Coordinates of C-alpha atoms in Angstrom, one line a residue:
X1 CA -68.9 48.2 -17.7
X2 CA -67.4 45.4 -19.7
X3 CA -66.2 42.3 -18.0
X4 CA -66.1 38.5 -18.0
X5 CA -69.9 38.4 -18.2
X6 CA -70.3 41.0 -20.9
X7 CA -73.4 40.2 -23.0
X8 CA -75.2 38.3 -20.2
X9 CA -78.6 39.8 -19.3
X10 CA -80.0 39.3 -15.8
X11 CA -83.4 40.2 -14.5
X12 CA -83.2 40.8 -10.8
X13 CA -86.7 40.4 -9.2
X14 CA -85.2 40.0 -5.7
X15 CA -85.4 42.3 -2.8
X16 CA -83.4 43.1 0.4
X17 CA -79.9 41.5 0.5
X18 CA -79.2 37.9 -0.6
X19 CA -80.6 38.2 -4.2
X20 CA -79.5 41.9 -4.7
X21 CA -76.1 40.9 -3.5
X22 CA -75.9 38.3 -6.2
X23 CA -77.2 40.7 -8.8
X24 CA -74.7 43.3 -7.8
X25 CA -71.8 40.8 -8.1
X26 CA -73.0 39.8 -11.6
X27 CA -73.2 43.5 -12.6
X28 CA -69.7 44.0 -11.3
X29 CA -68.6 41.1 -13.5
X30 CA -70.0 42.8 -16.6
X31 CA -73.6 41.5 -16.9
X32 CA -76.4 43.8 -17.7
X33 CA -78.7 43.6 -14.6
X34 CA -82.2 45.0 -14.8
X35 CA -83.7 45.4 -11.4
X36 CA -87.5 44.9 -11.4
X37 CA -89.2 46.9 -8.6
X38 CA -92.7 47.8 -7.5
X39 CA -93.6 51.3 -8.8
X40 CA -94.8 52.5 -5.4
X41 CA -92.3 51.2 -2.8
X42 CA -89.4 49.7 -4.8
X43 CA -87.0 47.4 -3.0
X44 CA -87.8 47.2 0.7
X45 CA -84.4 48.5 1.6
X46 CA -85.0 51.8 -0.1
X47 CA -86.9 52.6 3.1
X48 CA -84.5 51.0 5.6
X49 CA -83.0 54.2 7.0
X50 CA -81.5 56.1 8.6
X51 CA -78.8 56.7 7.7
X52 CA -79.7 58.3 4.4
X53 CA -77.8 59.7 1.5
X54 CA -79.8 62.9 0.9
X55 CA -80.9 63.8 -2.6
X56 CA -79.7 66.9 -4.4
X57 CA -82.0 69.0 -6.6
X58 CA -85.0 66.8 -6.1
X59 CA -83.2 63.5 -6.5
X60 CA -84.4 60.6 -4.4
X61 CA -82.8 60.2 -1.0
X62 CA -81.3 56.7 -0.7
X63 CA -80.9 54.5 2.3
X64 CA -77.4 53.3 3.0
X65 CA -78.7 49.7 3.2
X66 CA -80.0 49.9 -0.3
X67 CA -76.7 51.4 -1.5
X68 CA -74.7 48.4 -0.4
X69 CA -76.2 45.9 -2.8
X70 CA -77.5 47.6 -6.0
X71 CA -74.5 49.1 -7.8
X72 CA -74.4 48.6 -11.6
X73 CA -78.1 47.9 -12.2
X74 CA -80.8 49.5 -14.2
X75 CA -84.2 50.0 -12.5
X76 CA -87.5 49.2 -14.1
X77 CA -90.4 49.9 -11.9
X78 CA -93.3 47.7 -12.9
X79 CA -96.4 46.2 -11.1
X80 CA -96.3 42.5 -11.3
X81 CA -99.9 42.2 -10.1
X82 CA -101.1 43.7 -13.4
X83 CA -101.5 41.7 -16.6
X84 CA -99.5 44.4 -18.5
X85 CA -96.7 44.3 -15.9
X86 CA -96.6 40.5 -16.2
X87 CA -96.4 40.7 -20.0
X88 CA -93.5 43.2 -19.8
X89 CA -91.5 41.0 -17.5
X90 CA -92.3 37.9 -19.5
X91 CA -91.1 39.6 -22.6
X92 CA -87.9 40.6 -20.9
X93 CA -87.3 37.1 -19.6
X94 CA -87.7 35.8 -23.2
X95 CA -84.5 37.6 -24.1
X96 CA -82.7 37.2 -20.8
X97 CA -80.1 34.7 -19.6
X98 CA -80.8 34.7 -15.9
X99 CA -83.6 35.6 -13.5
X100 CA -83.0 36.1 -9.9
X101 CA -86.0 36.0 -7.5
X102 CA -86.7 35.6 -3.8
X103 CA -90.4 35.3 -3.7
X104 CA -92.0 32.8 -1.4
X105 CA -92.4 29.4 -2.9
X106 CA -95.2 29.5 -5.4
X107 CA -95.4 33.3 -5.2
X108 CA -94.6 34.0 -8.9
X109 CA -96.7 31.1 -10.2
X110 CA -99.9 33.2 -9.8
X111 CA -98.4 35.7 -12.2
X112 CA -97.2 33.1 -14.7
X113 CA -93.6 34.2 -13.9
X114 CA -92.4 31.1 -12.1
X115 CA -89.4 29.2 -13.2
X116 CA -91.4 26.5 -15.1
X117 CA -93.4 29.0 -17.0
X118 CA -90.5 31.2 -18.0
X119 CA -88.2 28.3 -18.9
X120 CA -91.0 26.8 -21.1
X121 CA -90.9 30.0 -23.2
X122 CA -87.1 30.3 -23.0
X123 CA -85.3 27.0 -22.4
X124 CA -81.9 28.8 -22.3
X125 CA -83.0 30.7 -19.3
X126 CA -81.6 30.0 -15.8
X127 CA -83.8 31.0 -12.9
X128 CA -82.2 31.2 -9.5
X129 CA -84.8 31.1 -6.7
X130 CA -83.6 32.3 -3.3
X131 CA -85.8 31.4 -0.3
X132 CA -85.5 30.9 3.4
X133 CA -85.9 27.2 3.4
X134 CA -85.9 25.9 -0.2
X135 CA -88.5 24.8 -2.7
X136 CA -89.6 21.8 -0.8
X137 CA -89.7 20.4 2.8
X138 CA -91.9 21.1 5.8
X139 CA -90.6 24.7 6.1
X140 CA -90.8 25.6 2.4
X141 CA -93.8 27.9 2.9
X142 CA -92.1 30.0 5.6
X143 CA -90.5 33.3 5.1
X144 CA -86.8 33.4 6.1
X145 CA -84.8 36.3 7.5
X146 CA -81.0 36.3 8.2
X147 CA -81.3 36.7 12.0
X148 CA -83.7 33.9 12.3
X149 CA -81.7 31.6 10.1
X150 CA -78.5 32.3 12.1
X151 CA -80.4 31.0 15.1
X152 CA -82.0 28.0 13.4
X153 CA -78.8 27.1 11.5
X154 CA -76.6 26.9 14.6
X155 CA -74.4 30.0 14.0
X156 CA -75.7 31.8 17.1
X157 CA -75.0 28.8 19.3
X158 CA -71.3 29.3 18.4
X159 CA -71.2 33.0 18.7
X160 CA -70.8 35.0 22.0
X161 CA -69.2 34.7 25.4
X162 CA -69.4 31.3 27.1
X163 CA -71.5 32.6 29.9
X164 CA -73.5 35.1 27.8
X165 CA -76.5 35.1 25.4
X166 CA -75.9 33.5 22.0
X167 CA -75.2 36.3 19.5
X168 CA -75.7 37.0 15.9
X169 CA -73.0 38.4 13.7
X170 CA -72.7 42.1 13.2
X171 CA -73.4 41.7 9.4
X172 CA -76.2 39.7 7.9
X173 CA -73.6 37.1 6.9
X174 CA -76.1 34.4 5.9
X175 CA -77.7 36.7 3.3
X176 CA -74.3 37.6 2.0
X177 CA -73.1 34.0 1.8
X178 CA -76.4 33.0 0.1
X179 CA -75.8 35.7 -2.5
X180 CA -72.3 34.3 -3.2
X181 CA -73.6 30.7 -3.5
X182 CA -76.4 32.0 -5.8
X183 CA -73.8 33.6 -8.0
X184 CA -71.7 30.4 -8.1
X185 CA -74.8 28.5 -9.2
X186 CA -75.6 31.0 -11.9
X187 CA -72.0 30.9 -13.3
X188 CA -72.1 27.1 -13.3
X189 CA -75.4 27.0 -15.1
X190 CA -74.2 29.5 -17.7
X191 CA -71.1 27.4 -18.3
X192 CA -73.1 24.2 -18.7
X193 CA -75.4 25.9 -21.2
X194 CA -72.5 26.4 -23.6
X195 CA -72.7 22.6 -24.3
X196 CA -76.3 21.7 -23.3
X197 CA -78.1 24.7 -24.8
X198 CA -80.5 24.8 -21.8
X199 CA -80.6 26.7 -18.5
X200 CA -81.3 25.5 -15.0
X201 CA -83.6 26.2 -12.1
X202 CA -81.3 26.8 -9.1
X203 CA -82.8 26.3 -5.7
X204 CA -80.7 28.0 -2.9
X205 CA -82.0 28.4 0.6
X206 CA -80.7 30.5 3.5
X207 CA -80.9 27.6 5.9
X208 CA -79.0 25.3 3.6
X209 CA -76.3 27.9 3.2
X210 CA -76.0 28.5 6.9
X211 CA -75.7 24.8 7.7
X212 CA -73.2 24.3 4.8
X213 CA -71.0 27.2 6.0
X214 CA -70.7 26.0 9.6
X215 CA -67.4 24.6 8.2
X216 CA -65.0 23.2 10.9
X217 CA -67.6 23.7 13.6
X218 CA -70.0 21.3 11.8
X219 CA -67.3 18.7 11.6
X220 CA -66.2 19.3 15.2
X221 CA -69.8 18.3 16.2
X222 CA -70.2 15.5 13.8
X223 CA -66.8 13.9 14.6
X224 CA -67.0 14.3 18.4
X225 CA -70.7 13.9 18.8
X226 CA -70.6 16.9 21.2
X227 CA -72.1 20.3 20.5
X228 CA -69.4 22.9 20.3
X229 CA -69.3 25.5 23.1
X230 CA -69.1 29.2 22.6
X231 CA -65.6 30.6 23.0
X232 CA -66.2 34.3 22.6
X233 CA -63.2 35.7 20.8
X234 CA -61.2 32.4 21.2
X235 CA -61.0 29.6 18.7
X236 CA -62.2 26.0 19.5
X237 CA -59.3 24.3 17.7
X238 CA -56.3 26.7 17.9
X239 CA -54.6 28.3 20.9
X240 CA -53.6 31.2 21.3
X241 CA -56.0 32.5 18.6
X242 CA -58.2 35.2 20.2
X243 CA -58.4 38.8 21.4
X244 CA -56.3 40.2 24.2
X245 CA -56.4 43.4 26.1
X246 CA -53.3 45.6 26.1
X247 CA -52.5 48.6 28.3
X248 CA -54.5 50.9 26.1
X249 CA -56.7 48.8 23.8
X250 CA -57.1 45.4 22.2
X251 CA -55.5 43.3 19.6
X252 CA -56.2 39.9 18.0
X253 CA -53.5 37.3 18.1
X254 CA -53.7 34.4 15.6
X255 CA -50.9 31.9 16.2
X256 CA -51.3 29.3 13.6
X257 CA -48.4 26.9 14.3
X258 CA -45.9 25.8 16.8
X259 CA -43.0 27.8 15.4
X260 CA -45.1 31.0 15.7
X261 CA -45.9 30.1 19.3
X262 CA -42.2 29.7 20.1
X263 CA -41.5 33.2 18.8
X264 CA -44.4 34.5 20.8
X265 CA -43.2 32.8 24.0
X266 CA -39.8 34.4 23.5
X267 CA -41.3 37.8 22.9
X268 CA -43.4 37.6 26.1
X269 CA -40.3 36.7 28.1
X270 CA -41.1 33.0 28.5
X271 CA -39.1 31.0 26.0
X272 CA -39.6 27.9 28.3
X273 CA -43.2 27.7 27.2
X274 CA -42.2 26.4 23.8
X275 CA -40.4 23.5 25.5
X276 CA -43.0 22.7 28.0
X277 CA -45.0 19.6 27.0
X278 CA -48.2 21.3 28.2
X279 CA -47.8 24.1 25.6
X280 CA -45.3 22.9 22.9
X281 CA -48.0 21.7 20.5
X282 CA -51.3 23.2 19.5
X283 CA -53.1 20.1 20.7
X284 CA -51.5 20.5 24.1
X285 CA -52.2 24.2 24.2
X286 CA -55.9 23.6 23.4
X287 CA -56.1 21.1 26.2
X288 CA -54.4 23.5 28.6
X289 CA -55.9 26.8 27.4
X290 CA -57.2 27.6 30.9
X291 CA -53.6 27.7 32.2
X292 CA -51.8 29.3 29.2
X293 CA -54.3 32.0 28.1
X294 CA -54.3 33.9 31.4
X295 CA -50.5 34.0 31.4
X296 CA -50.5 35.4 27.9
X297 CA -53.2 37.9 28.9
X298 CA -51.2 39.1 31.8
X299 CA -48.2 39.7 29.7
X300 CA -50.1 41.8 27.1
X301 CA -51.4 44.1 29.7
X302 CA -47.9 45.4 30.4
X303 CA -47.6 47.5 27.1
X304 CA -49.6 49.4 24.7
X305 CA -51.4 47.9 21.7
X306 CA -49.4 49.5 19.0
X307 CA -46.1 48.7 20.7
X308 CA -47.1 45.0 20.8
X309 CA -48.2 45.1 17.1
X310 CA -44.8 46.4 16.0
X311 CA -43.0 43.7 17.9
X312 CA -45.3 40.9 16.7
X313 CA -45.0 42.1 13.1
X314 CA -41.2 42.1 13.4
X315 CA -41.2 38.5 14.5
X316 CA -43.7 37.2 11.9
X317 CA -46.4 36.5 14.5
X318 CA -49.8 37.2 12.9
X319 CA -51.8 39.8 14.8
X320 CA -53.9 42.9 14.1
X321 CA -55.8 45.7 15.8
X322 CA -59.6 45.6 16.4
X323 CA -60.5 48.5 14.1
X324 CA -63.7 50.5 14.0
X325 CA -65.1 50.9 10.5
X326 CA -63.7 54.4 10.2
X327 CA -60.3 53.0 11.1
X328 CA -60.8 50.2 8.5
X329 CA -61.4 52.7 5.7
X330 CA -58.4 54.8 6.8
X331 CA -56.1 51.7 6.9
X332 CA -53.2 52.1 4.5
X333 CA -53.7 48.6 3.0
X334 CA -57.4 49.2 2.5
X335 CA -56.7 52.6 0.9
X336 CA -54.0 51.1 -1.3
X337 CA -56.3 48.4 -2.6
X338 CA -59.0 51.0 -3.5
X339 CA -61.8 49.4 -1.4
X340 CA -63.4 52.7 -0.8
X341 CA -65.1 54.2 -3.9
X342 CA -67.3 57.2 -4.7
X343 CA -69.6 57.1 -7.7
X344 CA -71.1 60.4 -9.0
X345 CA -74.9 60.5 -9.3
X346 CA -77.3 63.4 -9.6
X347 CA -74.8 66.0 -8.3
X348 CA -73.7 63.9 -5.3
X349 CA -71.0 61.3 -4.6
X350 CA -72.3 57.9 -3.6
X351 CA -70.0 55.9 -1.2
X352 CA -69.3 52.3 -2.2
X353 CA -67.2 49.4 -1.1
X354 CA -65.3 47.9 -4.1
X355 CA -65.8 44.3 -5.3
X356 CA -62.8 42.4 -3.9
X357 CA -62.2 40.5 -7.2
X358 CA -59.5 41.7 -9.6
X359 CA -58.9 40.6 -13.1
X360 CA -55.4 41.2 -14.5
X361 CA -54.9 43.9 -11.8
X362 CA -58.2 45.7 -12.5
X363 CA -61.0 45.8 -9.9
X364 CA -64.2 44.2 -11.0
X365 CA -66.4 47.0 -9.7
X366 CA -69.1 48.6 -11.7
X367 CA -68.9 52.4 -12.2
X368 CA -72.7 52.7 -12.4
X369 CA -74.2 53.9 -9.1
X370 CA -77.3 52.2 -7.5
X371 CA -80.3 53.5 -9.5
X372 CA -83.1 55.6 -8.4
X373 CA -86.5 53.9 -8.4
X374 CA -87.6 53.5 -12.1
X375 CA -84.8 55.7 -13.4
X376 CA -84.4 53.4 -16.5
X377 CA -88.0 52.5 -17.1
X378 CA -88.6 54.8 -20.1
X379 CA -85.3 53.7 -21.8
X380 CA -85.9 50.0 -21.2
X381 CA -89.5 50.1 -22.4
X382 CA -88.5 52.0 -25.5
X383 CA -85.8 49.5 -26.2
X384 CA -88.5 46.8 -26.0
X385 CA -90.4 48.6 -28.8
X386 CA -93.0 50.4 -26.8
X387 CA -94.0 53.8 -28.2
X388 CA -94.2 57.0 -26.1
X389 CA -97.9 56.7 -26.1
X390 CA -97.8 53.1 -24.8
X391 CA -95.4 54.1 -22.1
X392 CA -97.6 57.1 -21.1
X393 CA -100.7 54.8 -20.9
X394 CA -98.9 52.3 -18.7
X395 CA -97.7 55.1 -16.4
X396 CA -101.2 56.5 -16.1
X397 CA -102.5 53.1 -15.2
X398 CA -99.8 52.7 -12.5
X399 CA -98.3 49.7 -14.2
X400 CA -94.9 51.4 -14.5
X401 CA -93.1 54.4 -13.0

């Protein structure tokens, strides 16, 4: 699809989630993204099922995990451990604008495909290297996985009930955020190249991203000198800002200012709370949460969730239901915004979640489904000038698929 990055060529040598997430975002924005995969196994996530989207008429079955991060790409299956495979990728990099990779530090150097080698041949090239811990430092040699990084980077210490085990998030959020930061770095490097004429080597690490995205909690610790406690579904700096049980379910209440709290107090039948010095300001409510929150919780138990949500909405008090994912995709706002998509591929419909960016009212979501392993190899190799005989020879040798 055309888009703001139309004409930009990206080689995506990454696997799993952080790098592929960046590659998919760049594809959604209009870049041509060529996914480089091993001919035998492909991206690791091709095997990360169930659940699977079954193939039709001999088409490859696809793991749901793989489908979440590879829309809009072409797949070239090539063995980087072979000299012929290295030569092919090197030639592609000569004409590319961006390379995404998440090999261990030094892993591509033995193939002559590291950032220094590729940029020596093509100074305009930007290489974005995504690792667990960065290109230098005492942990640089280690592999990094989202779960481990959430633990090491402090996120788990903030997540979970106060008297329970520290918890990870339900989504590999550090990988996703790393993909977003990688994309920002790539866009900045491409913008700079317009004046400098040269690319950059971008070093983005999961641990760095996790620490950087601790946001207010990081500053809570740095300002106070005290490690934040876990608050479960409550907020460390705002009250009431948490989940509450109702007579038949749960809702989330997010009171962001004192005027909203006054309206809440009136709705719950206790307008005097808004005048009580113990509750009138957010700072007071934070200091007295142990007194106030049980009173609010008691009030919410008297009616059903949906009844409360109607009343809260009518009074401009921010609140929402705790939805399952099936409820999310059935939500009228989610349906209206077109966040659920289906892309046709090999006689089947591939579910997708749309890119949230819109340009002039149009969704920036590629209409090309995630590719089967090596589905574009022949076309890409022919485009590079290889003859049918050359392609057949490489396939017989196991260099490409």
